[in-house]
XYZ file of C-alpha atoms in Angstrom:
719
model
C -22.215 -20.579 95.951
C -20.363 -20.329 92.609
C -22.142 -21.671 89.555
C -19.867 -23.150 86.937
C -20.978 -23.176 83.300
C -19.956 -26.598 82.111
C -20.495 -26.051 78.327
C -16.884 -26.324 77.353
C -17.629 -26.480 73.585
C -19.651 -23.202 73.524
C -16.989 -21.499 75.585
C -14.311 -22.611 73.244
C -16.225 -21.468 70.098
C -16.983 -18.033 71.653
C -13.287 -17.631 72.746
C -12.076 -18.764 69.238
C -14.464 -16.364 67.552
C -13.385 -13.331 69.707
C -9.718 -14.221 69.531
C -9.433 -15.094 65.915
C -12.468 -14.337 63.669
C -13.190 -10.905 65.095
C -9.633 -9.845 64.528
C -9.676 -11.093 60.932
C -12.972 -9.406 60.236
C -11.742 -6.191 61.702
C -8.516 -6.241 59.718
C -10.333 -7.199 56.541
C -12.953 -4.467 57.065
C -10.207 -1.824 57.395
C -8.744 -2.863 54.089
C -12.168 -3.215 52.452
C -11.757 -6.889 51.788
C -14.860 -8.962 50.920
C -15.884 -10.917 53.980
C -17.870 -13.596 52.177
C -18.800 -14.375 48.552
C -20.878 -16.905 46.704
C -19.750 -17.803 43.181
C -22.473 -20.345 42.305
C -25.988 -21.327 43.271
C -26.276 -25.073 43.763
C -29.590 -26.586 42.675
C -30.113 -30.162 43.888
C -32.033 -32.388 41.479
C -34.047 -35.289 43.059
C -34.096 -38.684 41.462
C -37.408 -40.526 42.072
C -39.418 -43.252 40.433
C -42.765 -42.658 38.784
C -45.346 -41.454 41.267
C -42.856 -41.879 44.101
C -41.871 -38.288 44.573
C -41.699 -36.778 48.034
C -44.861 -34.800 49.062
C -44.810 -32.395 52.047
C -48.013 -31.639 53.999
C -49.166 -30.207 57.300
C -51.032 -32.469 59.766
C -54.501 -33.355 58.573
C -53.789 -32.279 54.933
C -52.272 -35.549 53.661
C -55.033 -36.567 51.251
C -55.377 -33.039 49.897
C -51.660 -32.679 49.198
C -51.369 -36.058 47.510
C -53.959 -35.045 44.908
C -52.521 -31.475 44.625
C -51.143 -31.080 41.099
C -48.475 -28.610 42.290
C -47.136 -31.133 44.828
C -47.045 -33.849 42.065
C -44.738 -31.701 39.978
C -40.985 -32.067 40.701
C -37.868 -30.904 38.951
C -37.657 -34.333 37.256
C -41.161 -34.291 35.890
C -40.818 -30.669 34.736
C -37.630 -31.762 32.950
C -39.641 -34.339 31.061
C -42.395 -31.792 30.330
C -39.853 -29.271 28.945
C -38.375 -31.853 26.583
C -41.820 -32.809 25.431
C -43.048 -29.292 24.649
C -39.886 -27.382 23.750
C -37.886 -28.518 20.781
C -34.865 -26.306 21.764
C -34.697 -28.116 25.121
C -33.234 -31.225 23.420
C -30.368 -29.268 21.842
C -26.870 -29.065 23.178
C -26.392 -26.492 25.962
C -23.953 -23.616 25.124
C -22.465 -21.366 27.732
C -23.266 -17.671 27.299
C -22.629 -14.591 29.380
C -25.213 -13.821 31.980
C -26.402 -10.238 32.569
C -27.058 -10.597 36.294
C -27.274 -13.086 39.092
C -25.009 -16.031 40.107
C -24.023 -18.929 37.916
C -25.945 -22.121 38.675
C -24.661 -25.662 39.180
C -27.039 -28.619 39.123
C -26.272 -31.653 41.185
C -28.272 -34.971 41.078
C -28.653 -36.739 44.322
C -26.297 -39.655 44.730
C -28.123 -43.029 44.817
C -26.827 -46.192 46.365
C -26.316 -49.008 43.896
C -28.390 -51.212 46.222
C -31.414 -49.113 45.328
C -31.383 -50.687 41.845
C -34.337 -48.934 40.120
C -33.275 -45.400 41.177
C -29.674 -46.131 40.589
C -30.235 -47.216 37.027
C -32.715 -44.323 36.436
C -30.036 -41.900 37.585
C -27.506 -43.677 35.243
C -29.971 -43.256 32.301
C -30.471 -39.568 33.015
C -26.715 -38.957 32.494
C -26.723 -40.550 29.024
C -30.167 -40.340 27.501
C -30.900 -37.115 25.557
C -34.238 -35.407 25.704
C -36.392 -37.932 27.609
C -40.030 -37.012 27.762
C -41.408 -39.407 30.308
C -40.529 -42.244 32.651
C -41.627 -44.635 29.887
C -39.307 -42.801 27.464
C -36.488 -43.473 29.957
C -37.065 -47.172 29.474
C -37.246 -46.973 25.681
C -34.116 -47.860 23.631
C -34.175 -48.074 19.853
C -38.115 -48.026 19.991
C -38.171 -51.009 22.353
C -39.767 -50.414 25.749
C -38.064 -52.439 28.475
C -39.653 -53.489 31.668
C -37.111 -51.985 33.981
C -34.508 -49.249 33.963
C -31.779 -51.847 34.453
C -32.700 -53.555 31.214
C -32.756 -50.292 29.359
C -29.261 -49.500 30.723
C -28.073 -52.919 29.549
C -29.556 -52.195 26.086
C -27.673 -48.855 25.980
C -24.420 -50.529 27.043
C -24.229 -48.754 30.363
C -24.097 -51.699 32.772
C -22.306 -55.033 32.529
C -24.315 -58.063 31.228
C -23.810 -61.182 29.156
C -26.591 -59.923 26.940
C -24.260 -57.246 25.621
C -21.839 -59.923 24.298
C -24.744 -61.824 22.669
C -25.667 -58.543 20.943
C -22.061 -58.142 19.911
C -22.019 -61.640 18.362
C -25.355 -61.054 16.612
C -24.302 -57.805 15.204
C -21.053 -59.287 13.798
C -22.952 -62.280 12.330
C -24.614 -59.903 9.851
C -21.386 -58.587 8.422
C -18.374 -60.774 9.151
C -16.992 -64.123 8.029
C -17.489 -67.344 10.077
C -13.786 -67.383 11.028
C -13.950 -63.775 12.209
C -17.002 -64.722 14.266
C -15.115 -67.548 15.937
C -12.147 -65.287 16.656
C -14.601 -62.772 18.221
C -16.227 -65.420 20.364
C -12.933 -66.624 21.709
C -11.779 -63.103 22.450
C -15.001 -62.506 24.551
C -14.428 -65.753 26.402
C -10.724 -65.078 27.183
C -10.873 -61.353 27.866
C -14.280 -61.014 29.519
C -15.048 -64.358 31.250
C -18.823 -64.257 30.780
C -20.936 -65.509 33.650
C -22.655 -68.130 31.436
C -20.259 -69.099 28.612
C -22.237 -72.174 27.693
C -25.441 -70.160 27.154
C -23.373 -67.660 24.997
C -21.949 -70.494 22.988
C -25.392 -72.108 22.372
C -26.925 -68.833 21.367
C -24.086 -68.088 18.872
C -23.408 -71.612 17.683
C -25.515 -71.622 14.497
C -24.091 -68.301 13.347
C -20.466 -69.125 13.808
C -20.578 -72.830 13.018
C -22.606 -72.707 9.807
C -19.884 -74.267 7.744
C -19.539 -77.198 10.309
C -23.245 -77.907 10.992
C -23.700 -80.423 8.165
C -20.400 -82.187 8.652
C -19.864 -82.677 12.362
C -21.689 -83.292 15.624
C -21.049 -81.019 18.658
C -17.575 -82.431 19.288
C -16.425 -81.712 15.781
C -17.855 -78.276 15.619
C -16.220 -77.202 18.793
C -12.917 -78.489 17.610
C -12.484 -75.388 15.453
C -12.706 -73.331 18.629
C -10.164 -75.531 20.355
C -7.321 -74.392 18.272
C -8.222 -70.756 18.877
C -8.555 -71.357 22.699
C -5.335 -73.294 22.811
C -3.473 -70.307 21.382
C -4.455 -68.423 24.529
C -3.477 -71.311 26.840
C -7.133 -72.054 27.559
C -9.233 -75.244 27.517
C -12.808 -76.184 27.053
C -13.143 -77.364 30.657
C -12.398 -73.857 31.926
C -15.667 -72.595 30.269
C -17.877 -75.615 30.471
C -18.103 -75.993 26.632
C -18.672 -79.292 24.763
C -15.495 -81.360 24.629
C -14.056 -81.360 21.130
C -13.110 -84.432 19.058
C -9.353 -84.573 19.694
C -8.751 -86.210 16.358
C -10.061 -83.104 14.597
C -7.877 -80.650 16.473
C -5.044 -79.149 14.413
C -1.533 -80.030 15.620
C 0.439 -77.609 17.668
C 1.890 -74.787 15.575
C 5.470 -76.094 16.022
C 4.398 -79.537 14.983
C 3.019 -78.391 11.689
C 6.497 -77.363 10.612
C 8.568 -80.217 11.828
C 10.533 -81.883 9.035
C 8.674 -80.127 6.259
C 10.334 -78.967 3.000
C 9.393 -75.399 4.049
C 11.388 -75.615 7.311
C 14.434 -76.994 5.530
C 14.337 -74.388 2.720
C 13.831 -71.507 5.099
C 16.688 -72.702 7.303
C 19.111 -73.126 4.417
C 18.196 -69.649 3.084
C 18.608 -67.942 6.441
C 21.849 -69.549 7.232
C 23.330 -68.281 4.029
C 22.193 -64.769 4.924
C 24.080 -64.628 8.265
C 27.079 -62.382 8.526
C 30.245 -63.368 10.479
C 29.008 -62.100 13.807
C 25.565 -63.802 13.495
C 27.182 -66.979 12.387
C 29.444 -67.161 15.399
C 26.410 -66.605 17.701
C 24.351 -69.257 15.783
C 27.149 -71.851 16.072
C 27.492 -71.207 19.838
C 23.826 -71.519 20.618
C 23.325 -74.637 18.475
C 26.269 -76.317 20.249
C 24.676 -75.667 23.544
C 21.386 -77.118 22.348
C 23.090 -80.305 21.109
C 25.270 -80.682 24.278
C 23.460 -82.463 27.059
C 26.152 -81.835 29.636
C 25.890 -79.202 32.335
C 27.618 -76.518 30.366
C 27.050 -72.828 29.759
C 23.588 -72.479 28.253
C 22.566 -68.845 28.948
C 23.585 -66.351 26.417
C 22.954 -62.621 25.760
C 23.320 -61.011 22.323
C 23.455 -57.196 22.349
C 22.143 -55.685 19.090
C 22.454 -51.897 19.130
C 21.063 -49.967 16.201
C 18.949 -52.863 14.983
C 21.725 -55.152 13.804
C 19.822 -58.098 12.571
C 18.714 -59.959 15.674
C 15.510 -61.283 13.989
C 17.536 -62.747 11.338
C 19.543 -64.693 13.933
C 16.275 -65.732 15.711
C 14.759 -66.992 12.394
C 17.765 -69.074 11.625
C 17.771 -70.727 15.040
C 14.029 -71.327 14.917
C 13.907 -72.932 11.466
C 17.083 -74.987 12.119
C 15.544 -76.574 15.150
C 12.140 -77.042 13.510
C 13.782 -78.767 10.718
C 15.140 -81.251 13.265
C 11.614 -81.691 14.630
C 12.453 -79.744 17.807
C 10.430 -76.830 19.191
C 11.480 -73.246 20.212
C 9.797 -70.945 22.614
C 9.910 -67.338 21.305
C 8.971 -64.781 23.994
C 9.363 -60.977 24.400
C 8.452 -58.559 27.055
C 5.957 -56.591 24.860
C 3.320 -57.952 22.524
C 4.725 -55.783 19.654
C 8.156 -57.453 19.918
C 6.521 -60.884 20.331
C 4.386 -60.475 17.169
C 7.613 -59.908 15.137
C 8.949 -63.330 16.102
C 7.684 -66.525 14.490
C 5.226 -68.130 17.027
C 6.164 -65.377 19.477
C 4.264 -64.864 22.769
C 4.600 -62.460 25.566
C 6.745 -63.438 28.637
C 3.662 -63.137 30.905
C 1.418 -65.442 28.924
C 4.163 -68.084 28.147
C 5.402 -68.412 31.732
C 2.174 -67.555 33.597
C 3.544 -64.486 35.261
C 1.308 -62.039 37.190
C 0.902 -58.570 35.964
C 2.046 -55.460 37.855
C 5.011 -55.100 40.161
C 6.786 -58.384 40.723
C 8.713 -59.451 43.849
C 11.464 -62.106 44.035
C 9.017 -64.432 45.808
C 6.301 -64.369 43.181
C 5.221 -67.696 41.638
C 3.980 -68.724 38.152
C 0.416 -69.762 37.601
C 1.534 -72.821 35.508
C 1.046 -76.243 37.106
C 3.517 -79.000 36.516
C 1.112 -81.333 34.694
C -0.445 -78.721 32.442
C -0.034 -78.580 28.601
C 1.795 -75.265 29.071
C 4.336 -76.945 31.334
C 4.758 -79.744 28.755
C 5.380 -77.308 25.981
C 8.124 -75.621 28.066
C 9.545 -79.053 28.869
C 9.635 -80.012 25.194
C 11.329 -76.846 24.026
C 14.954 -77.180 22.847
C 15.575 -73.443 23.083
C 14.045 -70.311 24.642
C 14.586 -67.013 22.706
C 13.812 -64.019 24.889
C 13.794 -60.649 23.178
C 13.707 -57.202 24.725
C 15.186 -58.550 27.947
C 16.486 -55.091 29.056
C 12.820 -54.093 29.646
C 12.224 -57.112 31.932
C 12.727 -56.340 35.647
C 15.186 -58.580 37.511
C 12.482 -60.349 39.573
C 10.891 -61.563 36.368
C 13.948 -63.598 35.544
C 14.042 -65.101 39.065
C 10.412 -66.271 38.725
C 11.028 -67.863 35.336
C 14.300 -69.435 36.622
C 12.411 -71.155 39.474
C 9.571 -72.286 37.198
C 12.034 -73.922 34.724
C 13.968 -75.584 37.515
C 10.754 -77.148 38.865
C 9.520 -78.182 35.427
C 12.926 -79.697 34.313
C 13.791 -81.121 37.786
C 17.206 -79.549 37.638
C 19.017 -77.055 39.805
C 20.994 -75.661 36.779
C 20.180 -72.107 35.746
C 16.796 -72.114 33.991
C 16.607 -75.911 34.581
C 19.483 -76.485 32.158
C 17.403 -75.180 29.293
C 19.340 -73.231 26.618
C 18.177 -69.559 26.810
C 19.087 -66.837 24.363
C 18.549 -63.330 25.773
C 18.585 -60.410 23.360
C 18.107 -56.628 23.409
C 19.732 -53.279 23.528
C 20.428 -51.523 26.822
C 20.377 -48.264 25.014
C 16.668 -48.726 24.868
C 14.080 -47.952 27.633
C 14.647 -49.788 30.900
C 12.036 -51.345 33.191
C 9.390 -48.826 34.284
C 9.534 -48.073 38.003
C 6.655 -45.986 39.272
C 8.128 -42.729 40.541
C 11.436 -44.500 40.776
C 14.812 -42.723 41.048
C 17.712 -43.363 38.737
C 19.157 -45.785 41.280
C 15.825 -47.644 41.631
C 15.540 -47.988 37.799
C 19.076 -49.154 37.385
C 18.775 -51.685 40.317
C 15.559 -53.089 38.690
C 17.507 -54.044 35.629
C 18.554 -57.676 34.932
C 22.156 -56.566 35.114
C 21.768 -56.744 38.871
C 20.546 -60.340 38.678
C 22.957 -63.199 39.378
C 21.589 -65.021 36.299
C 22.812 -62.168 34.125
C 26.237 -62.275 35.678
C 26.753 -65.936 34.518
C 25.546 -65.413 30.968
C 27.843 -65.544 27.952
C 27.607 -62.234 26.056
C 27.955 -61.459 22.339
C 27.542 -58.260 20.378
C 26.251 -57.527 16.910
C 27.535 -54.283 15.457
C 26.584 -54.108 11.788
C 23.536 -51.887 11.343
C 20.860 -53.511 9.109
C 18.013 -51.034 9.511
C 19.838 -47.839 8.629
C 20.673 -49.127 5.196
C 23.303 -46.965 3.294
C 23.040 -43.966 5.724
C 26.172 -44.860 7.603
C 26.415 -41.313 9.117
C 22.920 -41.659 10.695
C 23.882 -45.119 12.055
C 27.003 -43.750 13.698
C 25.060 -40.776 15.024
C 22.441 -43.080 16.550
C 25.118 -45.148 18.304
C 26.630 -42.072 19.809
C 23.261 -40.790 20.893
C 22.250 -44.007 22.537
C 25.621 -44.264 24.303
C 25.564 -40.680 25.586
C 28.775 -39.928 23.716
C 27.558 -36.855 21.714
C 28.948 -33.533 22.828
C 26.950 -31.765 25.551
C 25.754 -28.172 25.012
C 27.617 -25.498 27.053
C 28.795 -28.272 29.422
C 25.293 -28.986 30.649
C 24.904 -32.656 31.568
C 22.458 -34.801 29.546
C 21.959 -32.141 26.750
C 22.518 -32.629 23.018
C 22.028 -30.435 19.922
C 19.695 -31.817 17.322
C 21.016 -31.327 13.691
C 19.286 -28.478 11.980
C 18.321 -30.597 8.997
C 16.175 -32.847 11.261
C 14.180 -29.948 12.658
C 11.011 -28.353 11.214
C 8.426 -25.852 12.334
C 5.989 -27.319 14.896
C 3.026 -26.423 12.720
C 4.512 -28.255 9.732
C 5.138 -31.518 11.659
C 1.698 -32.988 10.935
C 2.052 -32.190 7.281
C 5.338 -34.074 7.147
C 4.229 -37.234 8.954
C 0.432 -37.588 8.614
C -0.942 -40.147 8.320
C 2.172 -42.008 9.294
C 3.282 -41.579 12.867
C 4.325 -39.130 15.539
C 6.179 -39.815 18.717
C 5.817 -37.707 21.805
C 7.576 -37.642 25.179
C 4.367 -37.199 27.174
C 0.627 -38.105 27.233
C -0.595 -34.457 27.117
C 0.992 -33.691 23.791
C -0.268 -36.960 22.355
C -3.906 -36.159 23.212
C -3.673 -32.595 21.759
C -2.292 -33.899 18.411
C -4.953 -36.704 18.338
C -7.739 -34.141 18.722
C -6.329 -31.902 16.049
C -6.142 -34.708 13.501
C -9.532 -36.233 14.231
C -11.833 -33.611 12.726
C -14.712 -35.771 11.486
C -16.662 -37.156 14.444
C -18.353 -40.370 13.430
C -19.362 -42.194 16.647
C -18.751 -41.865 20.410
C -18.686 -44.989 22.597
C -19.185 -44.744 26.350
C -17.532 -47.164 28.778
C -18.946 -48.958 31.786
C -17.078 -48.022 34.906
C -17.297 -49.923 38.238
C -15.203 -50.298 41.414
C -13.768 -53.623 42.314
C -14.666 -53.741 45.916
C -15.932 -56.433 48.417
C -18.389 -54.346 50.403
C -21.356 -53.288 48.224
C -22.122 -50.478 50.622
C -18.798 -48.897 49.793
C -19.799 -48.435 46.097
C -21.999 -45.505 47.035
C -18.848 -43.609 47.994
C -17.766 -43.641 44.361
C -20.408 -42.115 42.075
C -20.525 -43.321 38.596
C -19.912 -39.837 37.174
C -16.785 -39.525 39.219
C -15.469 -42.797 37.861
C -16.348 -41.679 34.386
C -14.281 -38.490 34.800
C -11.003 -40.262 35.575
C -8.294 -40.551 32.957
C -6.771 -43.872 33.760
C -3.255 -44.707 32.877
C -2.975 -47.364 30.091
C -6.790 -47.369 29.606
C -9.049 -45.905 26.888
C -11.097 -42.847 27.732
C -14.594 -43.109 29.152
C -15.869 -41.427 25.970
C -14.102 -42.772 22.919
C -14.729 -40.986 19.669
C -13.823 -42.822 16.430
C -14.343 -42.392 12.752
C -13.706 -44.551 9.745
C -10.127 -44.087 8.713
C -8.983 -43.133 12.259
C -5.704 -44.708 13.357
C -5.955 -46.353 16.766
C -3.544 -48.290 19.026
C -4.409 -51.381 21.020
C -3.930 -51.267 24.759
C -4.054 -54.965 25.485
C -2.668 -58.169 24.072
C -5.733 -59.663 22.376
C -4.059 -62.220 20.176
C -0.231 -61.903 19.565
C -0.454 -64.686 16.878
C -2.627 -62.263 14.825
C -0.466 -59.340 15.651
C -3.091 -57.921 18.058
C -0.766 -56.765 20.732
C -0.464 -53.927 23.153
C 0.964 -51.166 20.913
C -0.345 -52.585 17.617
C -1.708 -49.809 15.372
C -4.872 -50.251 13.370
C -6.920 -48.224 10.949
C -10.736 -48.342 11.539
C -12.701 -49.590 8.559
C -16.107 -49.900 9.895
C -18.008 -48.717 13.026
C -20.900 -50.545 14.585
C -22.733 -50.320 17.900
C -21.192 -53.257 19.762
C -17.879 -53.702 17.973
C -15.816 -52.227 15.140
C -13.772 -53.589 12.259
C -10.212 -52.552 11.691
C -7.090 -53.466 9.680
C -3.622 -53.910 11.259
C -0.999 -51.477 10.070
C 2.410 -53.106 9.523
C 5.515 -51.036 9.817
C 3.580 -47.881 9.366
C 1.829 -48.645 6.068
C -1.486 -50.180 5.099
C -0.185 -53.586 4.015
C -3.084 -55.796 2.993
C -4.228 -58.030 5.861
C -7.430 -59.553 6.974
C -9.689 -57.252 8.935
C -10.192 -57.949 12.643
C -13.173 -57.428 14.853
C -12.544 -55.523 18.119
C -15.060 -55.817 21.021
C -15.212 -53.947 24.201
C -13.347 -55.725 27.038
C -12.961 -55.252 30.739
C -9.750 -53.626 31.830
C -8.687 -53.142 35.542
C -6.235 -50.729 37.039
C -3.111 -52.308 38.575
C -1.000 -51.733 41.664
C 1.302 -49.387 39.733
C -1.584 -46.893 39.210
C -1.317 -45.864 42.871
C -5.044 -45.591 43.323
C -6.873 -46.203 46.613
C -9.040 -48.830 44.900
C -9.269 -50.914 41.676
C -11.446 -49.584 38.888
C -12.823 -51.727 36.110
C -13.581 -50.140 32.774
C -15.362 -51.875 29.987
C -14.518 -50.155 26.649
C -12.904 -50.863 23.333
C -9.137 -51.388 24.207
C -7.867 -48.680 21.901
C -6.705 -45.075 21.925
C -6.389 -42.729 18.967
C -2.874 -43.035 17.628
C -2.256 -40.535 15.004
C 0.422 -39.848 17.604
C 1.708 -42.118 20.323
C 4.250 -41.886 23.119
C 7.850 -42.842 22.637
C 7.574 -45.827 24.922
C 4.776 -47.275 22.803
C 6.769 -46.966 19.659
C 9.553 -49.129 20.814
C 9.986 -52.257 18.680
C 8.285 -50.770 15.618
C 9.738 -49.401 12.360
C 8.149 -46.526 10.395
C 8.737 -44.972 7.028
C 8.430 -41.444 8.562
C 8.476 -40.195 12.192
C 7.591 -36.747 13.490
C 9.018 -36.161 17.004
C 7.332 -33.425 19.087
C 9.808 -32.229 21.613
C 8.116 -29.210 23.159
C 8.882 -30.997 26.509
C 12.082 -33.003 26.891
C 12.375 -36.748 27.468
C 12.399 -37.896 31.060
C 14.177 -41.285 31.202
C 16.944 -43.411 29.885
C 16.845 -44.351 26.212
C 13.788 -42.421 25.150
C 15.496 -40.125 22.695
C 17.433 -43.035 21.242
C 14.265 -45.102 20.765
C 12.512 -42.180 19.067
C 15.204 -41.618 16.483
C 15.970 -45.283 15.802
C 12.411 -46.014 14.575
C 13.510 -44.965 10.975
C 16.164 -46.021 8.585
C 17.759 -42.606 7.589
C 17.970 -38.938 8.430
C 15.411 -37.883 5.861
C 12.686 -39.989 7.527
C 12.556 -38.058 10.798
C 11.595 -34.449 11.665
C 11.642 -32.914 15.035
C 9.149 -30.216 16.090
C 10.826 -27.932 18.662
C 11.941 -24.387 19.324
C 15.490 -23.036 19.431
C 17.173 -21.897 22.588
C 17.351 -18.251 21.473
C 20.831 -18.738 20.055
C 19.775 -20.577 16.937
C 20.500 -24.033 18.423
C 17.987 -26.810 18.938
C 18.868 -28.229 22.299
C 17.063 -30.995 24.200
C 17.754 -33.558 26.959
C 19.277 -37.010 26.207
C 19.141 -39.022 29.354
C 21.574 -42.005 29.347
C 22.370 -44.138 32.398
C 25.867 -44.962 31.467
C 26.214 -47.435 34.407
C 23.702 -49.680 32.590
C 25.739 -49.670 29.403
C 28.873 -51.145 31.031
C 29.535 -54.672 30.152
C 29.646 -57.051 33.053
């Protein structure tokens, strides 16, 4: 009888070992290769609650082991004891060379968020320095909290409405009543607290002190109504007391209808128009006055900053003088803030963020106030339209057709598009040249049917005509290439300086960089005085709570997320920062706005808006932490929410963020070349003359300063 060994797995492993591993070991041994090596020793650190550590015992020795002092001691309790008795233990750890032995890595056990007490204890252990006991872990600012979760809330490590109440209370001690109301509305709109009415009632006395003696609840909340309305929000959305409608201020456009100011400003601006601007002005106004189904979609191309805002202003004040309203929109918050009453395209038309498809819809309902405002507008002025992807126009077109009840383009509403196709085009994540060009509005049928005009007289460059001409050639890709290499240009020697001298030339004005890595390096160099470090709250946006355990908090904290502030944000008074979200375009608080920090606090900070690169006197603003969520374009397997101050250091910024702004001086760091259409043109066109820009770069070995200038010429063709 033949006995068959049916353990196929063991046979396979034995065969694999003899056939593969043995040969490798033999070959490695002949050549004296190391067969195995350990670089680090991993020490696992247990996380347990007070008197809930694991005790090991043999059968029959349970009671003895429980009372055994040695068994009661753990790595965590000894950590507390070390901090209590050794002063040096609470100092910062510094790496030093070891004489012998392996390096050691410590790793805390991962705790499921459903195990709330241990999860929050572990979170506190990451952020609390030198704790000496479990009680000390629950102590924050000399207040002993009942739970680790409450202590984590007090330290700002987990999300809670109490953090926003603390933010309001802190601001009440320093800021004006109007600033308090702005802060409250920002928290409502950007954070959506779980109990907005409770937050309102707790903050009411502080922020309504000037109204308490004059009005009842309806009158007091009216002052918030105007601020909420600016964000397209209502009291009903937050369950707040209904305001007295009679006390609400009129809509911004209504305040200016028929006033002497509107008439004066219109007359002054009309006289300032040059011939090109006047032709454009007359054509648009004729379309506004003509109720027939005629051409009402226009595009004005303004290369080299040729006075487009002057044209906008004349149209706006002319129509307001006639008691008619104008919608001013732009793709970015920076461009919108430069227009009178400007708002972003997304907020005005209720567009979703992220990548748009042609079948996307607006969030605006037909009977809403936002729809009525669109319905009442005599003209829509849309700036920076080259940055808008084609599907965005399609969504707005369908919205306007529905609101106006007309099948004409944009519902028969006069629309003035404006921009410069030499600037940066729509951002397509990892998109090829073809994908970027195809995403442009030039491949939209609405663009094909628009009437096009061009402004050619440069207004920003002043008397530096040579610089203006050079800019135009740069943006059009008409400068000579270097040695016949495509997309290369030679930077004039007078614009170049040594890399180490670049900060001395521009600081504290502005630096533009082609990539994020260079930006972070410059920001760290400039920020020498560390004043305060703020930590964020990171969570995953996921439906299944059990899945949260797969993404430890420290892993989320380590991520550098695109378009978001860092987990640890270090600020100092005098630091220049840039906003990363549109908080309030009407107050110039837009994505890309630069501010200088004037006061640091625990739950918020005070800052002043920088206008055109200088410190022009403006009211200080209060910036709170807000939640920010990653989008589809981030290409992450899940969505991550980070609650942090929506700013980054901005002694330097990327070229893309600088678009739409003007500076007295610009330093351009080109250690790595630009990588997409229009970037080099945007960088140089932020200033008015040759003397206001310096480029930090190295020569090519032949005494020439050569870099890339990427221009998609097919986009520049007039269609």
